[in-house]
CSV table of C-alpha atoms and ligand atoms in Angstrom, one decimal:
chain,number,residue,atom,x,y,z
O,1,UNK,CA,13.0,-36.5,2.9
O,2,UNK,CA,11.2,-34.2,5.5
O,3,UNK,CA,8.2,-35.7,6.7
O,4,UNK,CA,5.1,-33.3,6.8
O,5,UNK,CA,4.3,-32.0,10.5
O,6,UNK,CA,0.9,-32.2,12.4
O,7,UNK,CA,-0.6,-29.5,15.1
O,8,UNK,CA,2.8,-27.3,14.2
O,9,UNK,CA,0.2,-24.2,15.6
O,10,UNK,CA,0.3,-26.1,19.0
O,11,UNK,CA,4.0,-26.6,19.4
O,12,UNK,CA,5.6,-24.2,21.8
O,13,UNK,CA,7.6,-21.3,20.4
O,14,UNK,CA,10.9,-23.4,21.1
O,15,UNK,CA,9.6,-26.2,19.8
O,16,UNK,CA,8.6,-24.4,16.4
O,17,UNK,CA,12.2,-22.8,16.3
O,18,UNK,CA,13.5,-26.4,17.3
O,19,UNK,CA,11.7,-28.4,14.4
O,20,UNK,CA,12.4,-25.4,11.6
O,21,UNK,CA,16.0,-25.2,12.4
O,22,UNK,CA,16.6,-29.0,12.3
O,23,UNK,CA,14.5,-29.4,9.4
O,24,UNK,CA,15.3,-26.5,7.3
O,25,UNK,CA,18.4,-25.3,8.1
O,26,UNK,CA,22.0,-26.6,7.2
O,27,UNK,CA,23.2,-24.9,10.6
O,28,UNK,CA,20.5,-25.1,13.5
O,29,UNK,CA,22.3,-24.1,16.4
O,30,UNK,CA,23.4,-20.8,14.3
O,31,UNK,CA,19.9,-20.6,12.8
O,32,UNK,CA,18.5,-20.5,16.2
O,33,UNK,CA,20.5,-18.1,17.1
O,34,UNK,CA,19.7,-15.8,14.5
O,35,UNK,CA,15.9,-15.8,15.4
O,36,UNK,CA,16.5,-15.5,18.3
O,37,UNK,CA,18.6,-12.6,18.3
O,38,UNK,CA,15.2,-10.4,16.8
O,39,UNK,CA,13.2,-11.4,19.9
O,40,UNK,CA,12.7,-8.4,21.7
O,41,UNK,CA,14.0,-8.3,25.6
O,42,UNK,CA,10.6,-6.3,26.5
O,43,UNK,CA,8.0,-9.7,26.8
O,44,UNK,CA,5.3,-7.9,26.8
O,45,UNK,CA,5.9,-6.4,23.5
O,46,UNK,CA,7.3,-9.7,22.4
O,47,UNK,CA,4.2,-11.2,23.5
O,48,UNK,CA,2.1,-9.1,21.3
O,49,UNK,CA,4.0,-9.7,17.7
O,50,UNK,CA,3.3,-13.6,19.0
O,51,UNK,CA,0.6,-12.6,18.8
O,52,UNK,CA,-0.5,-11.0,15.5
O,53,UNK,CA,0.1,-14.1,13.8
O,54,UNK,CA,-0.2,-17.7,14.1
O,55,UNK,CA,3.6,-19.5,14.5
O,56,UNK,CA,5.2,-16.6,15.2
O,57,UNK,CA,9.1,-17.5,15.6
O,58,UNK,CA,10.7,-14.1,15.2
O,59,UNK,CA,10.5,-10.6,14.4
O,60,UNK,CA,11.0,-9.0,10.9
O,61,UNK,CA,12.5,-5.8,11.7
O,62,UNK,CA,12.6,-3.0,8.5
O,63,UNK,CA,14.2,0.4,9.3
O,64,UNK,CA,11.6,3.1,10.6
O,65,UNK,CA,13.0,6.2,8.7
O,66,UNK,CA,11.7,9.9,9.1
O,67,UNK,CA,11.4,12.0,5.8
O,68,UNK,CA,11.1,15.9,7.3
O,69,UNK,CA,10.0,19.2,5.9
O,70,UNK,CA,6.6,18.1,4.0
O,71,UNK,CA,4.7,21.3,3.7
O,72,UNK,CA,1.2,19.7,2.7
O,73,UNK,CA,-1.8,22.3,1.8
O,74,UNK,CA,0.4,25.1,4.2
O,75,UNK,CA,1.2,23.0,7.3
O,76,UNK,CA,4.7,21.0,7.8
O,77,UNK,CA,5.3,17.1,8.8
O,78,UNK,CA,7.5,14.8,9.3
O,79,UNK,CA,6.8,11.5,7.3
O,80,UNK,CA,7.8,7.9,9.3
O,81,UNK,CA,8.7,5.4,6.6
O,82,UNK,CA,9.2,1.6,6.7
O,83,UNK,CA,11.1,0.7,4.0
O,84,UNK,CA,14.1,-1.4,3.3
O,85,UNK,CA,15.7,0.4,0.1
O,86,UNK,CA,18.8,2.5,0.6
O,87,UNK,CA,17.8,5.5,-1.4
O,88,UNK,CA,13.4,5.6,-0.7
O,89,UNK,CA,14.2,8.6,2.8
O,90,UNK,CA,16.7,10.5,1.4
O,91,UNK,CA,14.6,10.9,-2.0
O,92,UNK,CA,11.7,11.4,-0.3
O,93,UNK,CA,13.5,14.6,2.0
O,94,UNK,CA,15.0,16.0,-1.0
O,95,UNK,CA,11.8,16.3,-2.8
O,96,UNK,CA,10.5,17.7,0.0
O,97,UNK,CA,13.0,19.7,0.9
O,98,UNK,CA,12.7,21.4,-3.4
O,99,UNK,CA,9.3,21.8,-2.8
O,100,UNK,CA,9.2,23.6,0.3
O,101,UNK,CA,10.5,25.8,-1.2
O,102,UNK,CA,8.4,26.4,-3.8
O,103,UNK,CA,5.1,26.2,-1.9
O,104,UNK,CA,4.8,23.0,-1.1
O,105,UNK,CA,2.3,20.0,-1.5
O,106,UNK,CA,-1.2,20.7,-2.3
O,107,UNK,CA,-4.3,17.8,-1.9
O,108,UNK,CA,-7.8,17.2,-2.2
O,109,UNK,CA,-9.6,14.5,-0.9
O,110,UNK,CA,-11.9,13.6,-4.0
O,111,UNK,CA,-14.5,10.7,-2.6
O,112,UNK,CA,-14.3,8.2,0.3
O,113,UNK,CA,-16.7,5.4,-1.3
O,114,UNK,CA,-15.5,1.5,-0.3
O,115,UNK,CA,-17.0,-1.0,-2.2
O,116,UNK,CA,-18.1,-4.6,-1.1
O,117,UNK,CA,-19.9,-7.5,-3.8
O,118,UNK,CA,-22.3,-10.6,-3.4
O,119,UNK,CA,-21.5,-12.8,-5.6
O,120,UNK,CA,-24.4,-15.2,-6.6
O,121,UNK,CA,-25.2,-17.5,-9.4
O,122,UNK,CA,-29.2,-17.1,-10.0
O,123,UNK,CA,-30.9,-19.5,-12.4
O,124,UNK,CA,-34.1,-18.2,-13.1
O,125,UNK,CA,-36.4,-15.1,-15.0
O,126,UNK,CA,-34.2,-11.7,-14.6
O,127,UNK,CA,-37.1,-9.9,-14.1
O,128,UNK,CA,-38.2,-11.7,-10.9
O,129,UNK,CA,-35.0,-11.5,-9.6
O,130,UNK,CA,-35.0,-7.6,-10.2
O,131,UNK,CA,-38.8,-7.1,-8.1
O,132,UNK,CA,-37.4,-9.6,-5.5
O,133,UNK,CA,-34.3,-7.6,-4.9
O,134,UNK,CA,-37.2,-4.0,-4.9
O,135,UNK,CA,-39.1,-5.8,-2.2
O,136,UNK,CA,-36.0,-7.1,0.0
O,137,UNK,CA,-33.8,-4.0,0.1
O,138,UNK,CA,-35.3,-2.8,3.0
O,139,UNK,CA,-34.7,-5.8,4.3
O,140,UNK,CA,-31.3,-6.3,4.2
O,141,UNK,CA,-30.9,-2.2,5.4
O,142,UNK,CA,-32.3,-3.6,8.5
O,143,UNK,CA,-31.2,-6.8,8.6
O,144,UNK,CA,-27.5,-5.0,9.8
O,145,UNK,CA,-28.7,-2.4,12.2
O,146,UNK,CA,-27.3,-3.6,14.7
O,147,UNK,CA,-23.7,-3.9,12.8
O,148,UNK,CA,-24.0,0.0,11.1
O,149,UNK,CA,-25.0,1.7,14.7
O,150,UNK,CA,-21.5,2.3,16.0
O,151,UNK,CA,-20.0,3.4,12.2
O,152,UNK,CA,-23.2,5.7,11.8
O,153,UNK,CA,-22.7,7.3,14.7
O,154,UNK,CA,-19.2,8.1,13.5
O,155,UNK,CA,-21.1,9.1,10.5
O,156,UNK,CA,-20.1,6.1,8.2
O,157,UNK,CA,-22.7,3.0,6.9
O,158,UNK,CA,-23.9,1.5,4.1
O,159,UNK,CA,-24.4,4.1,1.6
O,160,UNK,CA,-26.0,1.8,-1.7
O,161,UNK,CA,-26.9,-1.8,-2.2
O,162,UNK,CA,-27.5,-2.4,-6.3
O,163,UNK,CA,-28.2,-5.5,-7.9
O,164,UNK,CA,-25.9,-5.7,-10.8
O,165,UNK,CA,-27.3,-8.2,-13.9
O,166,UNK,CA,-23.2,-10.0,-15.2
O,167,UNK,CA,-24.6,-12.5,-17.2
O,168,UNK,CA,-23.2,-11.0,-20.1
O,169,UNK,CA,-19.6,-11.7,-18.2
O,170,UNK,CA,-20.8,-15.3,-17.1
O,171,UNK,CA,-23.4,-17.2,-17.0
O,172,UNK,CA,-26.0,-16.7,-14.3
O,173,UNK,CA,-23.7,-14.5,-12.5
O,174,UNK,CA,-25.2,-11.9,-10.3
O,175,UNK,CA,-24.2,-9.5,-7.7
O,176,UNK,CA,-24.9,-7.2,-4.9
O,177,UNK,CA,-22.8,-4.2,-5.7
O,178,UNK,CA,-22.7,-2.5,-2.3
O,179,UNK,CA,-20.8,1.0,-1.5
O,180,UNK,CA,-20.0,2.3,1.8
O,181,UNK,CA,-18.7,5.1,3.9
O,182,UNK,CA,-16.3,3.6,6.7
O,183,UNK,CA,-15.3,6.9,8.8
O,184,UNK,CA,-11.9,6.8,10.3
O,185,UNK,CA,-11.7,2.9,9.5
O,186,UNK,CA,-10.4,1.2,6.5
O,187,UNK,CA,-13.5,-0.5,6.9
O,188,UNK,CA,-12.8,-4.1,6.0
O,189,UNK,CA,-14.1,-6.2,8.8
O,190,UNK,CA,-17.5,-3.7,8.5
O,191,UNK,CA,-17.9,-4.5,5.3
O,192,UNK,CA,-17.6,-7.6,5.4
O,193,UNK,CA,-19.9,-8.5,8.4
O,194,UNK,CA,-22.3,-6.4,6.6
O,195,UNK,CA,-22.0,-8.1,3.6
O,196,UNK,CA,-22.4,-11.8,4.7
O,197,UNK,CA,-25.5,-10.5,6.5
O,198,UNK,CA,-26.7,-9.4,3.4
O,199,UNK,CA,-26.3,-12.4,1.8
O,200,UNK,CA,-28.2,-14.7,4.6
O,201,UNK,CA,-30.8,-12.1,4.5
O,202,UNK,CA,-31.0,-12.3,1.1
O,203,UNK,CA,-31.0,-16.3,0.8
O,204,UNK,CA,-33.6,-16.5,3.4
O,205,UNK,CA,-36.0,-13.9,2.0
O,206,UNK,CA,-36.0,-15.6,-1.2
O,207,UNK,CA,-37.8,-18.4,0.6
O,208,UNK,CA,-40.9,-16.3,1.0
O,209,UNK,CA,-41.0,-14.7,-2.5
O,210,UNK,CA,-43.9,-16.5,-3.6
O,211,UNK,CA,-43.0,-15.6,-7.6
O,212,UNK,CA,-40.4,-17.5,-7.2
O,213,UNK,CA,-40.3,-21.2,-8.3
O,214,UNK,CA,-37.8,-23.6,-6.1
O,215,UNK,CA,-35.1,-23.5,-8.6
O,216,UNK,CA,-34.9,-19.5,-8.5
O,217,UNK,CA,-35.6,-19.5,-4.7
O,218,UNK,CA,-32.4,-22.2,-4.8
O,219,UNK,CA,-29.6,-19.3,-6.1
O,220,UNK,CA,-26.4,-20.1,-5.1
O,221,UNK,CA,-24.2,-17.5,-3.3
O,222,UNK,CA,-20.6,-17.9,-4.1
O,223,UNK,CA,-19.2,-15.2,-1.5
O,224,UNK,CA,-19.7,-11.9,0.4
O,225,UNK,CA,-16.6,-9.6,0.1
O,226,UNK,CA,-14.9,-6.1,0.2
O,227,UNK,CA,-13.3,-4.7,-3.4
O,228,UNK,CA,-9.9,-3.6,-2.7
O,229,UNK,CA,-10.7,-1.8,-6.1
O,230,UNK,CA,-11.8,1.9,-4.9
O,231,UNK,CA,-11.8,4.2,-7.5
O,232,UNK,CA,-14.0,6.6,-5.7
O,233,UNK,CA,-11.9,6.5,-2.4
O,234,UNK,CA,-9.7,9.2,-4.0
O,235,UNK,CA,-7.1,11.8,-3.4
O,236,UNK,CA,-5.4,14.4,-5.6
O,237,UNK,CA,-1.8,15.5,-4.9
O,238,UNK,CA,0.1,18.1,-6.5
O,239,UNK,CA,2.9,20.2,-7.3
O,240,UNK,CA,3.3,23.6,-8.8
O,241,UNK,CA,5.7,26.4,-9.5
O,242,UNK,CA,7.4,28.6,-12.6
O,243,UNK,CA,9.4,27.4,-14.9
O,244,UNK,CA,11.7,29.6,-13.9
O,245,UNK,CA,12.1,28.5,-10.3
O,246,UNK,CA,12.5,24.8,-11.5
O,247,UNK,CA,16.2,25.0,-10.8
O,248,UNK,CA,17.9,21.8,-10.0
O,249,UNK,CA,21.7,22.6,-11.1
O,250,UNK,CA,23.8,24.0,-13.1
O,251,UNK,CA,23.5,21.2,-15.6
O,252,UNK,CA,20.2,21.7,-17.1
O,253,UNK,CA,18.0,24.6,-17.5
O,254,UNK,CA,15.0,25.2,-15.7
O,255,UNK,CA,13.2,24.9,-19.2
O,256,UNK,CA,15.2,22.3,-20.4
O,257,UNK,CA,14.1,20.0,-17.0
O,258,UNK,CA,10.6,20.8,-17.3
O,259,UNK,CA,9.9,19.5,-20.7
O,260,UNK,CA,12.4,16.9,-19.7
O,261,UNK,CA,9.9,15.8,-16.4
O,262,UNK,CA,7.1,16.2,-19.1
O,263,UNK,CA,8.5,14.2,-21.7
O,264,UNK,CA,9.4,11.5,-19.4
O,265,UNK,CA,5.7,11.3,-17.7
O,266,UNK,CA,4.0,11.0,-21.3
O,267,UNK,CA,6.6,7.8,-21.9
O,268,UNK,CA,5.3,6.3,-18.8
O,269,UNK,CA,2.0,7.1,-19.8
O,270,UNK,CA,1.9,5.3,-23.3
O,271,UNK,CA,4.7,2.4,-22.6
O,272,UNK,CA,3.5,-0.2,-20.0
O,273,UNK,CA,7.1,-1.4,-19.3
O,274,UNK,CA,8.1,2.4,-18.4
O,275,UNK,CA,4.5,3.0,-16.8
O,276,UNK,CA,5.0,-0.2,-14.3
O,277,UNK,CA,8.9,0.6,-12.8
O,278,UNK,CA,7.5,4.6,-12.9
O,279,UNK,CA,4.6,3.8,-10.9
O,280,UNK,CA,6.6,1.7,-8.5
O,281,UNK,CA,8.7,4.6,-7.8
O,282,UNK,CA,5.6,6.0,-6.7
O,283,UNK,CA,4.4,2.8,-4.7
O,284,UNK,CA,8.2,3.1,-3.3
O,285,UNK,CA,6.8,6.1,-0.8
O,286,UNK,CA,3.3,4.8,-0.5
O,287,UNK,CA,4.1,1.5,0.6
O,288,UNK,CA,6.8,2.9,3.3
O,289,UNK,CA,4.2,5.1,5.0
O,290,UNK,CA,0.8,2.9,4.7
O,291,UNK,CA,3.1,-0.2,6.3
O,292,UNK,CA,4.7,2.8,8.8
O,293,UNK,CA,1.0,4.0,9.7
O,294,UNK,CA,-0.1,0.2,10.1
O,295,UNK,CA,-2.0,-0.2,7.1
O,296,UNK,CA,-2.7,-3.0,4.4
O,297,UNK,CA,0.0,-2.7,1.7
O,298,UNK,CA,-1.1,-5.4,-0.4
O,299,UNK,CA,-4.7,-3.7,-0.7
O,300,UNK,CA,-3.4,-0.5,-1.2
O,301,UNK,CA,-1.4,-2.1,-4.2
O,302,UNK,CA,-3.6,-4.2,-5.7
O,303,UNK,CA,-6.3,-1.3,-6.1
O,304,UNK,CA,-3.5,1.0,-7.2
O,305,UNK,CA,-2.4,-1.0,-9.8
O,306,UNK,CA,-6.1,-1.5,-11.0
O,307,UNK,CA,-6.7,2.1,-11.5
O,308,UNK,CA,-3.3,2.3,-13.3
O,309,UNK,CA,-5.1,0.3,-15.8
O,310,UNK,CA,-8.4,1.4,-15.7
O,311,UNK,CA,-8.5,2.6,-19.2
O,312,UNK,CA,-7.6,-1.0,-20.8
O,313,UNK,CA,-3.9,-0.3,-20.8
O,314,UNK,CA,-1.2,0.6,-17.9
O,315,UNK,CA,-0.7,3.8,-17.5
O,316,UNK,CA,1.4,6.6,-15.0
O,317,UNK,CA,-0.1,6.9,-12.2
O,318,UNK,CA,1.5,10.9,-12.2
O,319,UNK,CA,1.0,13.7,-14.8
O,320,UNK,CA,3.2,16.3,-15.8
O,321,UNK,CA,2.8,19.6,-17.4
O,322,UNK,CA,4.0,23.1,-18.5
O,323,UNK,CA,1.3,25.8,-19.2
O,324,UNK,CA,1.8,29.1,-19.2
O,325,UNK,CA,5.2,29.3,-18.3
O,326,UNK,CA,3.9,26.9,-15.0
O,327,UNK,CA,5.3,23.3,-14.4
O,328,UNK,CA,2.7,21.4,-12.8
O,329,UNK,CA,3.3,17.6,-11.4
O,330,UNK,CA,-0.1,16.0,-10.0
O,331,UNK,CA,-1.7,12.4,-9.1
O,332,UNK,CA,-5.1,10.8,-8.4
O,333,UNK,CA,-4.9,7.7,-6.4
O,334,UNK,CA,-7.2,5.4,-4.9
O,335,UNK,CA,-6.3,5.0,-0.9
O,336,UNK,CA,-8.6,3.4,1.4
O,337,UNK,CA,-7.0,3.4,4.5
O,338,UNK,CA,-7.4,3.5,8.4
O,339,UNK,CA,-6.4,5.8,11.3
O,340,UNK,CA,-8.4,3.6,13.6
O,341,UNK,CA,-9.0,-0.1,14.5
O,342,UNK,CA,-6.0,-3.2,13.0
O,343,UNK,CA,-3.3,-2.2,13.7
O,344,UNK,CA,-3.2,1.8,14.8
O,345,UNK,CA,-3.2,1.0,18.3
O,346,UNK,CA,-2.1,-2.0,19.0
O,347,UNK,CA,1.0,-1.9,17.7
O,348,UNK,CA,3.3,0.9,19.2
O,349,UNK,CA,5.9,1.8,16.3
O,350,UNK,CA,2.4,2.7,14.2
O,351,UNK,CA,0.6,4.4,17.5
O,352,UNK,CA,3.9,6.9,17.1
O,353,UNK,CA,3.9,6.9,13.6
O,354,UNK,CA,0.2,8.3,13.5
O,355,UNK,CA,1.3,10.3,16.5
O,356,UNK,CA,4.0,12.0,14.3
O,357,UNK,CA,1.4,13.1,11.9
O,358,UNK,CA,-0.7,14.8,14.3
O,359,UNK,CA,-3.1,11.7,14.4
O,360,UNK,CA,-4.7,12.6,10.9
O,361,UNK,CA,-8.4,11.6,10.1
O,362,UNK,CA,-8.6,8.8,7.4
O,363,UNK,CA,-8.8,11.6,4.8
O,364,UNK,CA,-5.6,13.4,6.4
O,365,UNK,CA,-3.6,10.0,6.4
O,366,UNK,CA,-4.9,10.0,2.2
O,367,UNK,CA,-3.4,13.6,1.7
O,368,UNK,CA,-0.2,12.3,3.7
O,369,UNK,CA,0.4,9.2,1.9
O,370,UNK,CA,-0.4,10.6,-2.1
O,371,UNK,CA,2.0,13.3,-1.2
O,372,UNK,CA,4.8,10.9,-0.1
O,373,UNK,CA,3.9,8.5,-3.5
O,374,UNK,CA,4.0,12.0,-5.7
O,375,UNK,CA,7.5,13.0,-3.8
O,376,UNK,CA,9.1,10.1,-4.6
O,377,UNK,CA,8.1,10.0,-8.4
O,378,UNK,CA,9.5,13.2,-8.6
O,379,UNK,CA,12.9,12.4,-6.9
O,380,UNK,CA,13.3,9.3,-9.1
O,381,UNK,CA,11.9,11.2,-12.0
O,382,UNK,CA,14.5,14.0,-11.6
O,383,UNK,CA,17.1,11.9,-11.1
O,384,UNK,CA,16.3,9.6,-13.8
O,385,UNK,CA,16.6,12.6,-16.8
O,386,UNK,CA,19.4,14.5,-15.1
O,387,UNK,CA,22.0,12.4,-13.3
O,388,UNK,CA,20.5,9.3,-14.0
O,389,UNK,CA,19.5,6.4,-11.2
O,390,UNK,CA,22.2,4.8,-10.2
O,391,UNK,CA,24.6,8.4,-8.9
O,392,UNK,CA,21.8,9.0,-5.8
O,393,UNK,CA,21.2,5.0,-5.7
O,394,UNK,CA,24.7,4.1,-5.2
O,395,UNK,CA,25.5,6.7,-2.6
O,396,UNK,CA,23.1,5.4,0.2
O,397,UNK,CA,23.6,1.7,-1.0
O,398,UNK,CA,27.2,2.1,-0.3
O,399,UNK,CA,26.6,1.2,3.5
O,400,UNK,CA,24.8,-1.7,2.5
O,401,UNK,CA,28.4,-3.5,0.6
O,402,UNK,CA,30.4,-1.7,2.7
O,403,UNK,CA,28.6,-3.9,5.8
O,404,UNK,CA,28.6,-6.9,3.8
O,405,UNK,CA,32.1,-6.9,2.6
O,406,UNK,CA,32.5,-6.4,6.9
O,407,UNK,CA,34.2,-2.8,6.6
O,408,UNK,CA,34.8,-1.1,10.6
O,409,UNK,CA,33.2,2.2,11.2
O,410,UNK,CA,37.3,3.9,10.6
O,411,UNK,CA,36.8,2.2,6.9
O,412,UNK,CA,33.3,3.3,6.5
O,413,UNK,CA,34.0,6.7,7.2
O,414,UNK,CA,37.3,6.7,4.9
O,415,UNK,CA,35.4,4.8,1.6
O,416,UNK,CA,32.2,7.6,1.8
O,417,UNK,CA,34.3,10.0,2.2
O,418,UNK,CA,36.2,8.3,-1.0
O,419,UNK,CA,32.7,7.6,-2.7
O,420,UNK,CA,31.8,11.8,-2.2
O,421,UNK,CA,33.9,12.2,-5.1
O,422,UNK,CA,34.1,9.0,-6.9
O,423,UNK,CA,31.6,7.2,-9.1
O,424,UNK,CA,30.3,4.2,-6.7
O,425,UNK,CA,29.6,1.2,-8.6
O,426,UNK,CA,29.8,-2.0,-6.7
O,427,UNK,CA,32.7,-2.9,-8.3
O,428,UNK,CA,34.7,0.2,-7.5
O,429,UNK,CA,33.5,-0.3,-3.8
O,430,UNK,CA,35.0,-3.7,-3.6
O,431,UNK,CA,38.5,-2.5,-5.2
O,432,UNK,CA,38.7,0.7,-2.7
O,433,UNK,CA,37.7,-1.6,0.2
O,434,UNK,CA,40.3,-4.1,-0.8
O,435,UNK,CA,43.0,-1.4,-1.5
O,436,UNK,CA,42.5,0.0,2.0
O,437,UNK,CA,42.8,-3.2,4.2
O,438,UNK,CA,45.9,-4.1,1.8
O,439,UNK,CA,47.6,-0.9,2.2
G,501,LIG,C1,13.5,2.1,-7.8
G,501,LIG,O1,13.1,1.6,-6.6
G,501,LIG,C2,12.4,3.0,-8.3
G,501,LIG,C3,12.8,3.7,-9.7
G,501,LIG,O2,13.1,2.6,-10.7
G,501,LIG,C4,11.5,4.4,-10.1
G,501,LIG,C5,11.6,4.9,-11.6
G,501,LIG,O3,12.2,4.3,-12.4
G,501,LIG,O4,10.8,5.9,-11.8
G,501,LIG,C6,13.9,4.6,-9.6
């Protein structure tokens, strides 16, 4: 039985990679190796990944993909994408490369608010809580001048501070609701310095508030911290074109794909199942370009997937419709997100990545980020009621089995070439391969 470790954070890098491999692995000297191998030969650069985290060992490299020809509200990028599934680019170029020609993306920022909570139990009269909170709102304003001067002056801050009554949720539960305007920033380490100072300033106020008796001066606060649920940090992305220049093949009518797309959209926006796998599609090109551009992924999901259900049941995430002889595809999304501070420029794969897109503002990287999410839907969407999945899927994961099944580059070249005109399950992959080193 492995024994647990002490002070594993104050082993040496070798020493980490030593203990893990012995401990962990049926083959240490191999395993070794293999961290090893993703260490980068620039120590500098090495030295700042050890950096990031605590007991760093390695590097987790993902492929940094470019998805071109994204014509957003009339001017053109080129999308850097961190992903790890075969088919995520290519999808992503193709829809861009339909919908340049058919005037592209369009987007509207719709709000920027971030939200932050106190969360405090208060055992005591309502009402004296409510004139206590009148009387120390100032107060806590003040209280965090000195940690709103530098966002303020990039015209950010603490926008409103509301004391929200939940006892109806739980018992004695009450809360600062507190929305701000973070700039450039995604705004996570303002708002929450902010909001711990509001909750001292709070707790210590409450000492002098003479209506209060001890036991409502003695409220509890449970903790101070940012939502990642921002429903009013919103962007709009969308499509548009006629019917009759919805043209994707000989197969299918331009009418026949459009109600297609539509009907497809209003499954996923009445059947959860459908809603969650459609809406990944879409989280397919967010995530790629918020992990790309150095952002948090797992915030940008969990509020995502909030929203998704904001209406008691999961929903789509896209829309789809045909009006007037118009097809029209469109999204609202919730992105808070950051063009400075974390990562952006400390890391140099996300310094470029930003660089690529013209350095956006916050708002810019929003408009950048729905459009990949609403690309991708469509892709997957298109290929789901035409071709179905697997034809587009197949064809880029064919690298993938070809490399595992250990094919040379003369192979490679002969089974795509194979694969151009043959259906490529992973079963017919294996047979070609093996009929070609047997021949
Ligand atoms: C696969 O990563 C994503 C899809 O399943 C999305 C969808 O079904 O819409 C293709």
């Amino acid at each position: 039985m492995i024994k647990p470790i002490e002070g594993f954070s104050k082993l040496t890098k070798t020493e980490k990679i030593d203990w893990i491999a012995t401990h962990y692995t049926k083959n240490p000297e191999t395993s070794k190796e293999t961290l090893k191998r993703y260490w980068s030969s620039d120590d500098a650069l090495q030295k700042l990944h050890d950096e990031f985290i605590e007991n760093t060992i390695s590097n987790y490299y993902l492929p940094f993909g470019i998805a071109p020809n994204f014509l957003v509200n009339d001017e053109l990028y080129a999308i850097p994408m961190a992903i790890e599934e075969s088919s995520v680019v290519a999808a992503a170029s193709k829809a861009a490369k339909f919908w340049l020609e058919r005037g592209g993306f369009k987007t509207t920022v719709l709000g920027t608010e971030k939200i932050g909570q106190v969360h405090f139990m208060y055992y005591g009269e309502a009402q004296k809580l409510k004139d206590f909170f009148v009387e120390v709102h100032r107060k806590l304003l003040s209280s965090t001048s000195s940690l709103t001067k530098n966002m303020q002056k990039r015209g950010g801050g603490i926008s409103n501070i509301e004391l929200r009554d939940q006892t109806n949720k739980l018992e004695n539960y009450y809360q600062l609701h507190c929305t701000f305007e973070t700039s450039d920033a995604m705004g996570a380490n303002f708002i929450n310095s902010c909001l711990e100072q509001f909750a001292k300033t709070f707790k210590e106020e409450a000492q002098h508030f003479n209506a209060f008796t001890d036991k409502e001066k003695d409220f509890e606060i449970v903790m101070s911290i940012l939502s990642n649920y921002v429903p009013n940090c919103l962007v709009r992305a969308e499509v548009s074109c006629p019917i009759a220049e919805l043209n994707v093949g000989n197969s299918i009518s331009a009418e026949k794909f459009a109600e297609k797309m539509v009907r497809a959209v209003n499954i996923a926006m009445v059947e959860p199942h459908r809603a969650v796998t459609h809406n990944k599609g879409i989280m397919n090109g967010i995530d790629a370009v918020v992990l790309a551009t150095g952002n948090d992924f797992r915030a940008v999901e969990a509020g995502v997937h909030a929203y998704a259900a904001r209406n008691g049941s999961y929903s789509s995430l896209t829309h789809a419709s045909v009006e007037n002889g118009q097809f029209r595809f469109w999204m609202e999304i919730p992105l808070a997100l950051g063009t400075v501070g974390g990562l952006t420029s400390l890391h140099p794969l996300v310094k470029l990545a930003l660089e690529i897109l013209g350095n956006p503002s916050a708002e810019e990287l929003m408009q950048i980020v729905a459009v990949a999410g609403l690309a991708q839907n469509f892709a997957a969407v298109r290929s789901l009621v035409t071709t179905g999945i697997q034809e587009g899927h197949m064809k880029m994961h064919l690298l993938n089995i070809l490399n595992q099944l250990g094919a040379n580059d003369d192979e490679k070249k002969k089974l795509i070439e194979h694969f151009k005109k043959n259906a490529a399950t992973h079963n017919a992959v294996v047979e070609a391969f093996e009929q070609l080193r047997n021949r």
